Structure formats: structure tokens, C-alpha cells
Amino acid sequence: MQNRRMPPDTVDSAAHPARGSREVAVLGAGIVGAMVAGALLRDGHRVTLIDPGEPGGEQAASFGNGAWISPASVVPMSMPGLWKKLPGYLSDRSGPLVIRWTALPGLLSWLLRFWWAGCSVARVENTARALSALLCDAPERHLRAAAQAGVAGWVVQRGLLYLYPDRAAFAAEALSWRLRQDNGVAAREWEGAALHALVPDVDPRYELGLMVTSGAHCLDPGAYVAALVRQAQAGGARLLRARALGFAFGPGPQGERLTAVRTEAGDVSCERAVICAGIASAGLARQAGDRIPLASERGYHVVWPDAPVHLGLPVMPSDGKMALTPTNGGLRVAGQVELAAVSAPPDWRRADLLTRFARQMFPALGPGHRPDQAPAGPATSRSENSAAAETAPASRWMGHRPSTPDGLPVIGPSAEHPDIIHAFGHGHVGLAAAPATAELVADLLAGRTPAIDPEPYRVDRF
Ligand SMILES: Cc1cc2nc3c(=O)[nH]c(=O)nc-3n(C[C@H](O)[C@H](O)[C@H](O)COP(=O)(O)OP(=O)(O)OC[C@H]3O[C@@H](n4cnc5c(N)ncnc54)[C@H](O)[C@@H]3O)c2cc1C
């Protein structure tokens, strides 16, 4: 990645020292906020992490994701030709992507931008390049972070396996693999008997696998966030369990300066604030004067704690578009994209689809294992399947991917109030991209020339 000199308006680097000692409020303690807090502490800043929820708790996307830390996740959701499939997504309720009719009017402008972002190969090449800058060394960054937080074994690098029924299905994704290859992602082919020796319980209809050997995964994403936050607290960060509501400003030599973050527990004095509140970030950014198009791509997971399946590494089937990941809690099956209002109740039929597909992939997940029979729980909460407890208690979850229409996060100073830095909108790649995001935020806040070019993530690109 080429280094760029920072635009002069980003951070007042001349006025402030390169190393820390600022009061910084970090809004949100998901994976992004936890990583940002760590990076700012390393720079010597005084950090207050503000979150109404438990760090890494079920309210956060960081709790329930697919746990993939993949340099190969450079392929945006919006790709050339996707638009033609939209009518199908509106009518087929059993596919990997659905749009709730009731949400459609509110989503029209987001969808238009989404289409535009993927309407040409050149556009998706640019997006892939920008994602790669955040993802290329994500496994190494996470391995280091986990070791430093005292949970070294929770991030493991065993590769990530993309599964195809045949070569024709693989060929249908030629552009995706070309984008990965262009960005230095190496993949090794596994076929036939060798593939089934690698993943012995997978249905025989899968004949081809592409293994991204550098890929890693996290064995417990929620607990990992909690460990990172504990480490930040041990390093001097304060954790305030309260909702951030907005900002207070006072006069400064060159215009208004940030003086505090307003929270439901009172004002928190600070000189800088970083917004990393996941799907809630757009509302906070608006308080800072920035209108960012952010939609919830809702996703679901189901977990089999004692799955009778041997799976040494995470897999993703081309015909299901879901992550099946071995975790400390059991086999986690995560996926689905449901475009719906943030406040809409979960549609647990989406979780049932994951269950059904997982059973097709792994016949050993027989009828004795029924996460789809778990009673409906409140939104974003787990529900134990007590009725089937004698066989396999299971859990399910729904959460919000904070997604921009162009598939890139928003990382950089507010256009209106540069004391406020945005670090949100990571959509499908927030776990993987969090460490590089944190480094970029720390560079911007310190006034250093960032190692990662901030241009593609600018706030004012919309
Ligand atoms: C089903 C699914 C599968 C996924 N799979 C993967 C994957 O395999 N790999 C990957 O890299 N990514 C994956 N993702 C995406 C990833 O989980 C997200 O991009 C990432 O977790 C976003 O992290 P975050 O810290 O920005 O937001 P969150 O994790 O949502 O955290 C935001 C935090 O902000 C807090 N908050 C909310 N409002 C306020 C407020 N007003 N004040 C203060 N705090 C507030 C919340 O309580 C929460 O703790 C997946 C997502 C889903 C849903």
C-alpha cells in the first residue's frame, strides 16, 4: 500500500504532538471500539470506552458473526449483474438475501448507491483494493492482538475453505477469485478424495474446495471482544456503561472544538471522540453533522454445541453463502442477508434456513439436532432449546451488519467537526478489518502519515 500525505483538514497535526496524552472518548465497545481503544492507549491517550451494553455482548454484531478473519473477503456484496437478481430476492423468501417489502421505500436510495457501487468491474476492483488494505494482514494482526490480550488460543490460523459442487459453480465465481488473486490472496485447490479426507463429514456432492491458507478464525468472537476490553481497562481505559447521545462543543482558536460526549450518565469531557457504535453510528454521526447512508444487513446464526461433525476448519458453500465455523461453543452456522428496519423483530425463519442448509451439508446433523425448534426469543438474544435438551441444546441469534452501500467502512474525521473521528460501517468484514481500522484511527488522531491510505474511506464520499 502506498503511503499518502494526509489532507491538511483531517487532523490538526501541526498543533498537536504525534504521541498521545489526549482525552479520547470511544463510542461503542464492539470489536472496532475495543481495537481502537487498544491502539489509542498504545499512543499514550487517556481513553473512555462508552457502551450501554456488555462489551462483546449479544447486542453487538461482534458477538454473533461467522468468526472468519479472511484476507479473501475483498469481494463486495454489490457485483456486476447482482441487480438483475433483485426481483428474485424480493420474491424468493428462502434465498441467502431477502428484502422486506415494508423496508423497501426507506432503502431505495441506499439500494441505488449499492447498485452503482457494483455496476462495473472497474468499480469493484477499486473496492476490492480498498478492502484489501484493511484485510491483507488481518490474521497476523489478530494473532498478535489475541496473544497480547492473554487469549492466544482464541484466534487460530488453519485456513478457510470455500466449497463448490463442481467446476462450473467455481467458474461462475471467476470474477470474485480474480479480485482475490489480484490482491495477493493465495488459494489451494482440494478435489475429490483429498477434499473429503480434509472435511470427512461434508456431503459428497461437494467436489471442489478452494482453501485460503492464510485465513484464520476466532473461536469465540464475543469473549474475544470482552478480553480486549479487559486488557484496555488494565491499560488504564475507563469503561462507562451508558448510551452516548451526542456531543458538546465550545469555542476554539479556529472554530468550534469538541468538549464532551453527552451520555445518559452525564457528560464525558474529551478532546476527541471516535464513533464505533456499529449500526447506531449513523445517528451519532448525524449529531456531528455528517449524513452517512448506513443500512442494517441483518444476519443470523445457529449453534450446535455438540455437533456430531468433525470440522477442522471453517467452510463456506457456494450454494449456501453461509459460514460454518468450529468455535468453542460448538458448530456455528452464520449467514443470511435480510434488509429490514433495524427495529423490526427477527424473522427466525431465516435462522431455520441456516439450519436446514447445514443439515444438507452435514447429513450427520440429523433430526435429533433441531435448533429450528428453539422457542422464539427477544431480538438479538439467544434462546435455549430446553424442550430438546436431552439431545442437543442449541442457540440462535440475529444481529446487524452496519453496512454502507459501497461496501467500504467510513474511517476518518467528521467533515463538520474534525475532533470527531468515524470508524464504522464495516458491513461483512468488521471482525477482520478492526485491527487495521484501529491503526488508521490512531494515525489520524496522532497526526501521523497513515500507513494505510485513508482516501477510500473518507466521510464525505457520499
Ligand atoms: C451473521 C453475521 C456474520 C458475520 N460474519 C463475519 C465474519 O465472518 N468476519 C467478519 O470480519 N465480519 C463478519 N460480520 C460482520 C461483523 O460482525 C461486523 O462488521 C462487526 O462486528 C462490526 O463491529 P462494530 O464494533 O462496528 O459494531 P458492533 O459489534 O455492533 O458493536 C457496536 C457497539 O456499540 C454499542 N452502541 C450502540 N449504540 C451506542 C451508543 N449510542 N453509545 C455507545 N455505544 C453504543 C453497542 O452496544 C455495541 O456494543 C458478520 C456479521 C453478521 C451479522
Short mmCIF file of C-alpha atoms and ligand atoms in Angstrom, two decimals:
data_model
loop_
_atom_site.label_atom_id
_atom_site.label_comp_id
_atom_site.label_asym_id
_atom_site.label_seq_id
_atom_site.Cartn_x
_atom_site.Cartn_y
_atom_site.Cartn_z
CA MET A 1 0.00 0.00 0.00
CA GLN A 2 1.30 3.36 -0.97
CA ASN A 3 1.66 5.92 1.79
CA ARG A 4 -0.18 9.18 1.22
CA ARG A 5 0.27 12.50 2.88
CA MET A 6 -2.81 13.26 4.90
CA PRO A 7 -5.09 16.04 3.67
CA PRO A 8 -4.41 19.10 5.85
CA ASP A 9 -8.01 19.26 7.03
CA THR A 10 -8.05 15.81 8.55
CA VAL A 11 -6.34 16.35 11.91
CA ASP A 12 -4.56 19.44 13.18
CA SER A 13 -1.22 17.68 13.18
CA ALA A 14 0.89 20.82 13.44
CA ALA A 15 -0.85 21.90 16.61
CA HIS A 16 -0.64 18.58 18.39
CA PRO A 17 2.10 16.15 19.25
CA ALA A 18 2.42 12.89 17.32
CA ARG A 19 2.22 10.90 20.55
CA GLY A 20 -0.83 10.94 22.73
CA SER A 21 -1.93 12.39 26.03
CA ARG A 22 -5.34 13.44 24.74
CA GLU A 23 -8.66 12.68 26.38
CA VAL A 24 -10.43 10.45 23.90
CA ALA A 25 -13.94 9.01 24.15
CA VAL A 26 -14.55 5.83 22.15
CA LEU A 27 -18.26 5.34 21.46
CA GLY A 28 -19.07 1.62 21.25
CA ALA A 29 -17.18 -1.38 22.59
CA GLY A 30 -17.67 -3.90 19.81
CA ILE A 31 -14.64 -5.32 18.02
CA VAL A 32 -13.91 -1.97 16.36
CA GLY A 33 -14.17 0.08 19.57
CA ALA A 34 -12.14 -2.47 21.52
CA MET A 35 -9.34 -2.42 18.94
CA VAL A 36 -9.45 1.38 18.65
CA ALA A 37 -9.21 1.75 22.43
CA GLY A 38 -6.12 -0.51 22.46
CA ALA A 39 -4.40 1.40 19.66
CA LEU A 40 -5.09 4.77 21.34
CA LEU A 41 -3.77 3.55 24.69
CA ARG A 42 -0.56 2.42 22.97
CA ASP A 43 -0.20 6.01 21.76
CA GLY A 44 -0.47 7.28 25.32
CA HIS A 45 -4.00 8.71 25.14
CA ARG A 46 -6.44 8.64 28.03
CA VAL A 47 -9.39 6.60 26.85
CA THR A 48 -13.00 6.31 27.99
CA LEU A 49 -14.93 3.50 26.32
CA ILE A 50 -18.67 4.22 26.32
CA ASP A 51 -21.21 1.47 25.68
CA PRO A 52 -24.61 0.78 27.24
CA GLY A 53 -24.14 -2.95 26.67
CA GLU A 54 -21.71 -5.55 27.84
CA PRO A 55 -18.55 -5.46 25.69
CA GLY A 56 -18.88 -8.27 23.16
CA GLY A 57 -22.45 -8.90 24.32
CA GLU A 58 -25.34 -10.18 22.23
CA GLN A 59 -26.43 -6.68 21.22
CA ALA A 60 -23.28 -6.34 19.12
CA ALA A 61 -22.67 -7.72 15.63
CA SER A 62 -19.25 -8.63 17.01
CA PHE A 63 -20.88 -11.27 19.20
CA GLY A 64 -22.55 -13.43 16.60
CA ASN A 65 -20.59 -13.16 13.38
CA GLY A 66 -19.18 -16.01 11.30
CA ALA A 67 -15.80 -15.58 13.05
CA TRP A 68 -13.87 -15.51 9.76
CA ILE A 69 -10.69 -13.47 9.65
CA SER A 70 -10.22 -13.61 5.94
CA PRO A 71 -7.87 -11.72 3.63
CA ALA A 72 -10.15 -13.11 0.88
CA SER A 73 -13.17 -11.03 1.97
CA VAL A 74 -12.28 -8.38 -0.60
CA VAL A 75 -15.25 -9.25 -2.81
CA PRO A 76 -18.00 -6.68 -2.26
CA MET A 77 -21.66 -7.68 -1.98
CA SER A 78 -22.60 -5.49 -4.90
CA MET A 79 -21.12 -7.06 -8.01
CA PRO A 80 -21.86 -6.58 -11.72
CA GLY A 81 -25.08 -8.43 -12.57
CA LEU A 82 -26.35 -8.63 -9.00
CA TRP A 83 -29.02 -6.09 -9.78
CA LYS A 84 -30.69 -8.50 -12.23
CA LYS A 85 -31.23 -10.88 -9.33
CA LEU A 86 -33.11 -8.31 -7.23
CA PRO A 87 -36.64 -9.34 -8.34
CA GLY A 88 -35.78 -12.88 -7.31
CA TYR A 89 -34.59 -11.70 -3.90
CA LEU A 90 -37.86 -9.86 -3.41
CA SER A 91 -39.93 -12.94 -4.23
CA ASP A 92 -37.82 -15.92 -3.04
CA ARG A 93 -38.01 -16.00 0.75
CA SER A 94 -35.64 -18.96 1.01
CA GLY A 95 -32.53 -17.46 -0.66
CA PRO A 96 -29.46 -16.06 1.10
CA LEU A 97 -30.63 -12.44 0.58
CA VAL A 98 -34.11 -11.04 1.22
CA ILE A 99 -35.57 -7.56 1.32
CA ARG A 100 -38.62 -6.94 3.45
CA TRP A 101 -41.22 -5.18 1.33
CA THR A 102 -42.07 -2.83 4.18
CA ALA A 103 -38.47 -1.63 4.34
CA LEU A 104 -38.14 -1.07 0.60
CA PRO A 105 -39.23 2.61 0.39
CA GLY A 106 -36.74 3.63 3.09
CA LEU A 107 -33.98 1.66 1.41
CA LEU A 108 -34.41 2.89 -2.17
CA SER A 109 -31.61 5.47 -2.16
CA TRP A 110 -29.26 3.06 -0.31
CA LEU A 111 -30.07 0.36 -2.90
CA LEU A 112 -29.41 2.75 -5.76
CA ARG A 113 -25.99 3.58 -4.35
CA PHE A 114 -25.44 -0.13 -3.74
CA TRP A 115 -26.16 -0.90 -7.38
CA TRP A 116 -23.92 1.96 -8.54
CA ALA A 117 -21.02 0.70 -6.41
CA GLY A 118 -21.09 -2.66 -8.17
CA CYS A 119 -22.22 -1.72 -11.64
CA SER A 120 -18.84 -2.10 -13.34
CA VAL A 121 -15.79 -4.30 -12.99
CA ALA A 122 -13.60 -1.23 -12.52
CA ARG A 123 -15.67 -0.15 -9.53
CA VAL A 124 -15.49 -3.50 -7.78
CA GLU A 125 -11.76 -3.66 -8.48
CA ASN A 126 -11.35 -0.36 -6.62
CA THR A 127 -13.48 -1.58 -3.74
CA ALA A 128 -11.54 -4.84 -3.50
CA ARG A 129 -8.26 -2.91 -3.41
CA ALA A 130 -9.52 -0.67 -0.61
CA LEU A 131 -10.82 -3.66 1.37
CA SER A 132 -7.56 -5.49 0.87
CA ALA A 133 -5.64 -2.65 2.54
CA LEU A 134 -7.65 -3.40 5.71
CA LEU A 135 -7.71 -7.19 5.36
CA CYS A 136 -4.45 -8.36 3.80
CA ASP A 137 -2.67 -8.95 7.11
CA ALA A 138 -5.76 -9.34 9.32
CA PRO A 139 -4.85 -12.87 10.54
CA GLU A 140 -1.41 -11.77 11.74
CA ARG A 141 -2.84 -8.66 13.39
CA HIS A 142 -5.46 -10.71 15.24
CA LEU A 143 -2.98 -13.40 16.27
CA ARG A 144 -0.85 -10.64 17.84
CA ALA A 145 -3.83 -8.93 19.47
CA ALA A 146 -5.15 -12.17 20.96
CA ALA A 147 -1.72 -13.05 22.36
CA GLN A 148 -1.36 -9.58 23.90
CA ALA A 149 -4.81 -9.89 25.48
CA GLY A 150 -3.85 -13.22 27.04
CA VAL A 151 -6.20 -15.28 24.84
CA ALA A 152 -3.68 -16.52 22.28
CA GLY A 153 -5.56 -19.74 21.55
CA TRP A 154 -8.77 -17.97 20.54
CA VAL A 155 -7.51 -16.95 17.11
CA VAL A 156 -6.31 -19.87 15.02
CA GLN A 157 -4.87 -19.96 11.52
CA ARG A 158 -5.99 -23.21 9.93
CA GLY A 159 -7.15 -21.79 6.60
CA LEU A 160 -10.67 -21.12 5.31
CA LEU A 161 -12.35 -23.40 2.79
CA TYR A 162 -14.76 -22.33 0.02
CA LEU A 163 -16.76 -25.34 -1.22
CA TYR A 164 -18.21 -25.93 -4.70
CA PRO A 165 -20.37 -28.74 -6.05
CA ASP A 166 -18.32 -28.73 -9.26
CA ARG A 167 -16.02 -26.71 -11.50
CA ALA A 168 -18.95 -25.00 -13.22
CA ALA A 169 -20.03 -23.48 -9.88
CA PHE A 170 -16.43 -22.37 -9.30
CA ALA A 171 -16.25 -20.85 -12.80
CA ALA A 172 -19.41 -18.87 -12.06
CA GLU A 173 -17.39 -17.02 -9.39
CA ALA A 174 -14.43 -16.30 -11.65
CA LEU A 175 -14.54 -12.54 -11.05
CA SER A 176 -14.51 -13.00 -7.27
CA TRP A 177 -11.42 -15.20 -7.45
CA ARG A 178 -9.74 -12.85 -9.89
CA LEU A 179 -10.27 -9.99 -7.42
CA ARG A 180 -8.76 -12.12 -4.65
CA GLN A 181 -5.82 -13.11 -6.81
CA ASP A 182 -5.20 -9.50 -7.89
CA ASN A 183 -4.97 -8.62 -4.19
CA GLY A 184 -2.44 -11.30 -3.37
CA VAL A 185 -4.76 -13.91 -1.84
CA ALA A 186 -3.39 -17.38 -2.49
CA ALA A 187 -5.76 -20.36 -2.61
CA ARG A 188 -5.05 -24.06 -2.86
CA GLU A 189 -7.42 -26.47 -4.63
CA TRP A 190 -8.71 -29.63 -2.96
CA GLU A 191 -10.64 -32.11 -5.03
CA GLY A 192 -12.44 -35.43 -4.74
CA ALA A 193 -10.99 -37.87 -2.21
CA ALA A 194 -8.43 -35.39 -0.89
CA LEU A 195 -11.19 -32.87 -0.21
CA HIS A 196 -13.29 -35.44 1.64
CA ALA A 197 -10.33 -36.55 3.70
CA LEU A 198 -9.93 -32.90 4.74
CA VAL A 199 -13.64 -32.43 5.61
CA PRO A 200 -14.87 -36.01 6.06
CA ASP A 201 -18.42 -35.22 7.16
CA VAL A 202 -19.31 -32.88 4.31
CA ASP A 203 -21.92 -34.12 1.85
CA PRO A 204 -20.27 -35.93 -1.11
CA ARG A 205 -21.96 -33.60 -3.60
CA TYR A 206 -19.19 -31.06 -2.93
CA GLU A 207 -16.37 -31.97 -5.27
CA LEU A 208 -14.09 -28.95 -5.14
CA GLY A 209 -12.67 -26.81 -2.38
CA LEU A 210 -10.53 -23.64 -2.53
CA MET A 211 -8.56 -23.18 0.66
CA VAL A 212 -7.34 -19.71 1.57
CA THR A 213 -4.37 -20.94 3.54
CA SER A 214 -3.58 -17.63 5.23
CA GLY A 215 -7.13 -17.35 6.61
CA ALA A 216 -7.80 -17.51 10.34
CA HIS A 217 -10.86 -17.66 12.55
CA CYS A 218 -11.85 -16.74 16.08
CA LEU A 219 -13.07 -19.43 18.45
CA ASP A 220 -15.29 -17.07 20.47
CA PRO A 221 -15.79 -13.61 18.93
CA GLY A 222 -17.84 -12.16 21.81
CA ALA A 223 -15.47 -13.34 24.53
CA TYR A 224 -12.56 -12.09 22.43
CA VAL A 225 -14.02 -8.55 22.43
CA ALA A 226 -14.57 -8.79 26.18
CA ALA A 227 -10.92 -9.85 26.64
CA LEU A 228 -9.69 -6.94 24.53
CA VAL A 229 -11.77 -4.52 26.59
CA ARG A 230 -10.48 -6.02 29.85
CA GLN A 231 -6.96 -5.57 28.51
CA ALA A 232 -7.75 -1.93 27.67
CA GLN A 233 -9.10 -1.42 31.20
CA ALA A 234 -5.94 -2.96 32.64
CA GLY A 235 -4.00 -0.48 30.49
CA GLY A 236 -5.88 2.46 32.02
CA ALA A 237 -9.05 2.81 29.93
CA ARG A 238 -12.26 3.65 31.73
CA LEU A 239 -15.40 1.74 30.72
CA LEU A 240 -18.64 3.70 31.10
CA ARG A 241 -21.80 1.61 30.72
CA ALA A 242 -24.05 4.30 29.22
CA ARG A 243 -25.54 5.27 25.86
CA ALA A 244 -23.82 8.12 24.05
CA LEU A 245 -26.40 10.69 22.98
CA GLY A 246 -24.45 13.43 21.22
CA PHE A 247 -21.66 15.96 21.57
CA ALA A 248 -20.93 19.29 23.25
CA PHE A 249 -18.77 21.92 21.61
CA GLY A 250 -17.05 25.08 22.82
CA PRO A 251 -15.17 27.89 21.14
CA GLY A 252 -11.63 27.17 19.91
CA PRO A 253 -8.96 29.23 18.14
CA GLN A 254 -10.12 28.02 14.68
CA GLY A 255 -13.81 27.35 15.22
CA GLU A 256 -15.73 25.03 17.49
CA ARG A 257 -13.88 22.34 19.45
CA LEU A 258 -15.29 19.20 20.98
CA THR A 259 -15.57 19.49 24.75
CA ALA A 260 -17.62 16.45 25.75
CA VAL A 261 -19.67 13.47 24.71
CA ARG A 262 -23.17 13.63 26.10
CA THR A 263 -24.32 10.35 27.58
CA GLU A 264 -27.33 9.18 29.54
CA ALA A 265 -24.99 9.13 32.58
CA GLY A 266 -23.89 12.74 32.09
CA ASP A 267 -21.20 14.47 30.04
CA VAL A 268 -17.81 12.85 29.47
CA SER A 269 -15.15 15.52 28.92
CA CYS A 270 -12.89 14.82 25.98
CA GLU A 271 -10.87 16.45 23.25
CA ARG A 272 -11.52 13.77 20.63
CA ALA A 273 -14.24 11.20 20.10
CA VAL A 274 -14.28 8.11 17.90
CA ILE A 275 -17.65 6.79 16.75
CA CYS A 276 -17.62 2.97 16.55
CA ALA A 277 -21.17 2.17 17.60
CA GLY A 278 -21.96 -0.29 14.81
CA ILE A 279 -25.46 0.18 13.39
CA ALA A 280 -26.12 3.05 15.85
CA SER A 281 -23.23 5.06 14.39
CA ALA A 282 -25.21 6.87 11.69
CA GLY A 283 -27.36 8.59 14.32
CA LEU A 284 -24.29 9.71 16.25
CA ALA A 285 -22.54 10.86 13.06
CA ARG A 286 -25.59 12.96 12.32
CA GLN A 287 -25.14 14.66 15.70
CA ALA A 288 -21.67 15.54 14.43
CA GLY A 289 -23.18 16.97 11.24
CA ASP A 290 -22.49 14.07 8.85
CA ARG A 291 -25.18 12.19 6.94
CA ILE A 292 -23.90 8.69 6.23
CA PRO A 293 -26.06 6.14 4.42
CA LEU A 294 -25.93 3.12 6.73
CA ALA A 295 -28.30 0.16 6.49
CA SER A 296 -28.64 -2.94 8.57
CA GLU A 297 -27.85 -6.09 6.65
CA ARG A 298 -29.33 -8.30 9.30
CA GLY A 299 -27.73 -11.68 9.76
CA TYR A 300 -28.45 -14.77 11.83
CA HIS A 301 -26.61 -17.65 13.39
CA VAL A 302 -27.45 -21.03 14.90
CA VAL A 303 -25.10 -23.10 17.06
CA TRP A 304 -24.91 -26.83 17.67
CA PRO A 305 -22.93 -27.24 20.90
CA ASP A 306 -22.26 -30.95 20.40
CA ALA A 307 -22.46 -31.32 16.65
CA PRO A 308 -21.59 -34.89 15.61
CA VAL A 309 -19.42 -33.44 12.89
CA HIS A 310 -15.67 -33.30 12.51
CA LEU A 311 -14.75 -29.93 11.08
CA GLY A 312 -11.15 -28.85 11.44
CA LEU A 313 -11.52 -25.53 9.66
CA PRO A 314 -14.34 -23.14 8.66
CA VAL A 315 -16.14 -23.78 5.38
CA MET A 316 -18.42 -21.72 3.13
CA PRO A 317 -20.55 -23.48 0.49
CA SER A 318 -21.00 -21.61 -2.80
CA ASP A 319 -24.67 -22.60 -2.95
CA GLY A 320 -25.49 -21.51 0.60
CA LYS A 321 -23.34 -18.41 1.21
CA MET A 322 -23.00 -19.03 4.92
CA ALA A 323 -20.07 -19.61 7.24
CA LEU A 324 -19.89 -22.93 9.08
CA THR A 325 -17.26 -22.42 11.73
CA PRO A 326 -15.95 -24.61 14.54
CA THR A 327 -15.99 -22.47 17.70
CA ASN A 328 -15.56 -23.01 21.43
CA GLY A 329 -19.36 -23.01 21.72
CA GLY A 330 -19.87 -25.63 19.01
CA LEU A 331 -20.56 -25.56 15.29
CA ARG A 332 -21.68 -22.02 14.42
CA VAL A 333 -23.61 -21.52 11.20
CA ALA A 334 -23.80 -17.80 10.37
CA GLY A 335 -25.19 -16.01 7.37
CA GLN A 336 -28.24 -14.61 5.61
CA VAL A 337 -28.67 -11.03 4.50
CA GLU A 338 -32.03 -9.54 5.40
CA LEU A 339 -32.57 -5.92 4.51
CA ALA A 340 -35.13 -4.71 7.01
CA ALA A 341 -35.64 -1.92 9.51
CA VAL A 342 -33.29 -2.03 12.48
CA SER A 343 -36.25 -2.11 14.84
CA ALA A 344 -38.14 -4.90 13.04
CA PRO A 345 -38.42 -8.13 15.05
CA PRO A 346 -36.20 -11.03 13.97
CA ASP A 347 -37.63 -13.37 11.38
CA TRP A 348 -36.48 -16.68 12.82
CA ARG A 349 -37.35 -18.42 9.57
CA ARG A 350 -34.01 -17.01 8.36
CA ALA A 351 -32.26 -18.96 11.13
CA ASP A 352 -34.27 -22.05 10.19
CA LEU A 353 -32.93 -21.75 6.65
CA LEU A 354 -29.40 -21.84 8.02
CA THR A 355 -30.31 -24.94 9.99
CA ARG A 356 -31.81 -26.71 7.01
CA PHE A 357 -28.88 -25.91 4.78
CA ALA A 358 -26.36 -27.02 7.39
CA ARG A 359 -28.19 -30.36 7.61
CA GLN A 360 -27.93 -30.75 3.85
CA MET A 361 -24.22 -30.07 4.03
CA PHE A 362 -23.62 -32.30 7.02
CA PRO A 363 -26.03 -35.26 6.98
CA ALA A 364 -24.79 -36.18 10.46
CA LEU A 365 -26.74 -33.16 11.78
CA GLY A 366 -29.80 -35.39 11.80
CA PRO A 367 -33.29 -34.75 13.06
CA GLY A 368 -32.09 -35.20 16.65
CA HIS A 369 -30.43 -31.80 16.28
CA ARG A 370 -33.13 -29.20 15.92
CA PRO A 371 -32.06 -25.61 16.56
CA ASP A 372 -35.03 -24.54 14.41
CA GLN A 373 -37.34 -25.78 17.14
CA ALA A 374 -35.91 -23.40 19.71
CA PRO A 375 -38.58 -21.07 21.08
CA ALA A 376 -38.52 -17.56 19.66
CA GLY A 377 -36.52 -15.24 21.90
CA PRO A 378 -36.32 -11.47 22.03
CA ALA A 379 -34.44 -9.69 19.27
CA THR A 380 -30.68 -10.17 19.41
CA SER A 381 -30.92 -12.63 22.24
CA ARG A 382 -30.12 -16.29 22.49
CA SER A 383 -32.78 -18.77 23.40
CA GLU A 384 -32.05 -22.17 24.81
CA ASN A 385 -33.86 -25.15 23.37
CA SER A 386 -34.97 -26.63 26.63
CA ALA A 387 -37.55 -28.94 25.00
CA ALA A 388 -34.85 -30.78 23.10
CA ALA A 389 -32.31 -30.56 25.90
CA GLU A 390 -31.83 -34.32 26.04
CA THR A 391 -30.39 -34.30 22.53
CA ALA A 392 -28.80 -31.01 21.59
CA PRO A 393 -29.46 -27.68 23.28
CA ALA A 394 -28.92 -25.01 20.68
CA SER A 395 -28.97 -21.27 20.35
CA ARG A 396 -29.76 -18.76 17.68
CA TRP A 397 -29.13 -15.08 17.23
CA MET A 398 -29.84 -12.12 14.99
CA GLY A 399 -27.63 -9.06 14.61
CA HIS A 400 -26.98 -6.03 12.44
CA ARG A 401 -24.14 -5.72 9.95
CA PRO A 402 -23.53 -1.97 9.79
CA SER A 403 -23.35 -1.57 6.01
CA THR A 404 -22.59 1.30 3.69
CA PRO A 405 -23.85 0.98 0.13
CA ASP A 406 -20.36 0.92 -1.41
CA GLY A 407 -19.14 -1.89 0.84
CA LEU A 408 -16.40 0.19 2.47
CA PRO A 409 -16.27 1.44 6.05
CA VAL A 410 -16.26 5.10 6.99
CA ILE A 411 -12.93 5.88 8.64
CA GLY A 412 -11.82 9.46 9.10
CA PRO A 413 -12.61 12.79 10.67
CA SER A 414 -16.10 14.26 10.53
CA ALA A 415 -16.49 16.77 7.75
CA GLU A 416 -18.15 19.23 10.16
CA HIS A 417 -16.26 18.58 13.38
CA PRO A 418 -12.80 17.08 12.77
CA ASP A 419 -12.33 16.36 16.50
CA ILE A 420 -14.79 13.53 15.93
CA ILE A 421 -13.46 10.53 14.01
CA HIS A 422 -15.72 7.98 12.38
CA ALA A 423 -14.81 4.29 12.42
CA PHE A 424 -17.87 2.29 11.43
CA GLY A 425 -19.76 0.75 8.53
CA HIS A 426 -17.66 -2.40 8.20
CA GLY A 427 -20.58 -4.49 6.95
CA HIS A 428 -19.45 -8.08 6.38
CA VAL A 429 -15.81 -7.63 7.38
CA GLY A 430 -15.74 -5.81 10.72
CA LEU A 431 -14.10 -8.56 12.72
CA ALA A 432 -11.31 -9.00 10.20
CA ALA A 433 -10.82 -5.29 9.46
CA ALA A 434 -10.91 -3.99 13.05
CA PRO A 435 -7.15 -4.03 13.82
CA ALA A 436 -6.18 -2.15 10.64
CA THR A 437 -9.05 0.28 11.23
CA ALA A 438 -7.73 0.94 14.73
CA GLU A 439 -4.25 1.61 13.41
CA LEU A 440 -5.63 4.06 10.86
CA VAL A 441 -7.70 5.86 13.51
CA ALA A 442 -4.66 6.12 15.80
CA ASP A 443 -2.54 7.52 12.94
CA LEU A 444 -5.19 10.09 12.04
CA LEU A 445 -5.69 11.12 15.63
CA ALA A 446 -1.95 11.49 16.21
CA GLY A 447 -1.43 13.44 13.00
CA ARG A 448 0.99 10.83 11.63
CA THR A 449 1.09 9.99 7.94
CA PRO A 450 -1.13 6.91 7.95
CA ALA A 451 0.37 3.63 6.82
CA ILE A 452 -2.99 2.87 5.16
CA ASP A 453 -4.30 5.32 2.57
CA PRO A 454 -7.43 6.86 4.20
CA GLU A 455 -8.86 8.21 0.94
CA PRO A 456 -11.29 5.35 0.05
CA TYR A 457 -12.94 5.54 3.48
CA ARG A 458 -13.49 9.30 3.57
CA VAL A 459 -16.65 10.51 5.27
CA ASP A 460 -17.55 12.97 2.52
CA ARG A 461 -17.50 10.45 -0.34
CA PHE A 462 -21.28 10.04 -0.26
C1 LIG B 1 -24.35 -13.06 10.64
C2 LIG B 1 -23.09 -12.23 10.54
C3 LIG B 1 -21.90 -12.84 10.12
C4 LIG B 1 -20.73 -12.09 10.04
N1 LIG B 1 -19.55 -12.73 9.73
C5 LIG B 1 -18.39 -12.03 9.75
C6 LIG B 1 -17.14 -12.71 9.59
O1 LIG B 1 -17.10 -13.94 9.47
N2 LIG B 1 -16.00 -11.96 9.58
C7 LIG B 1 -16.03 -10.59 9.72
O2 LIG B 1 -14.97 -9.98 9.66
N3 LIG B 1 -17.19 -9.94 9.94
C8 LIG B 1 -18.36 -10.61 9.96
N4 LIG B 1 -19.55 -9.98 10.20
C9 LIG B 1 -19.54 -8.51 10.36
C10 LIG B 1 -19.02 -8.09 11.72
O3 LIG B 1 -19.62 -8.85 12.74
C11 LIG B 1 -19.32 -6.60 11.92
O4 LIG B 1 -18.86 -5.86 10.81
C12 LIG B 1 -18.61 -6.09 13.16
O5 LIG B 1 -18.94 -6.88 14.27
C13 LIG B 1 -18.99 -4.63 13.45
O6 LIG B 1 -18.31 -4.28 14.63
P1 LIG B 1 -18.60 -2.90 15.35
O7 LIG B 1 -17.70 -2.84 16.52
O8 LIG B 1 -18.54 -1.82 14.33
O9 LIG B 1 -20.14 -2.98 15.78
P2 LIG B 1 -20.84 -3.85 16.91
O10 LIG B 1 -20.14 -5.13 17.12
O11 LIG B 1 -22.29 -3.91 16.56
O12 LIG B 1 -20.63 -3.01 18.23
C14 LIG B 1 -21.23 -1.75 18.38
C15 LIG B 1 -21.31 -1.44 19.87
O13 LIG B 1 -21.81 -0.11 20.00
C16 LIG B 1 -22.68 -0.07 21.09
N5 LIG B 1 -23.58 1.08 20.97
C17 LIG B 1 -24.73 1.17 20.28
N6 LIG B 1 -25.27 2.39 20.44
C18 LIG B 1 -24.42 3.08 21.22
C19 LIG B 1 -24.43 4.41 21.73
N7 LIG B 1 -25.40 5.27 21.43
N8 LIG B 1 -23.42 4.78 22.54
C20 LIG B 1 -22.40 3.93 22.83
N9 LIG B 1 -22.34 2.66 22.36
C21 LIG B 1 -23.35 2.26 21.57
C22 LIG B 1 -23.39 -1.41 21.06
O14 LIG B 1 -23.90 -1.72 22.34
C23 LIG B 1 -22.27 -2.34 20.63
O15 LIG B 1 -21.62 -2.93 21.72
C24 LIG B 1 -20.75 -10.69 10.31
C25 LIG B 1 -21.93 -10.10 10.75
C26 LIG B 1 -23.09 -10.85 10.89
C27 LIG B 1 -24.33 -10.20 11.41
#
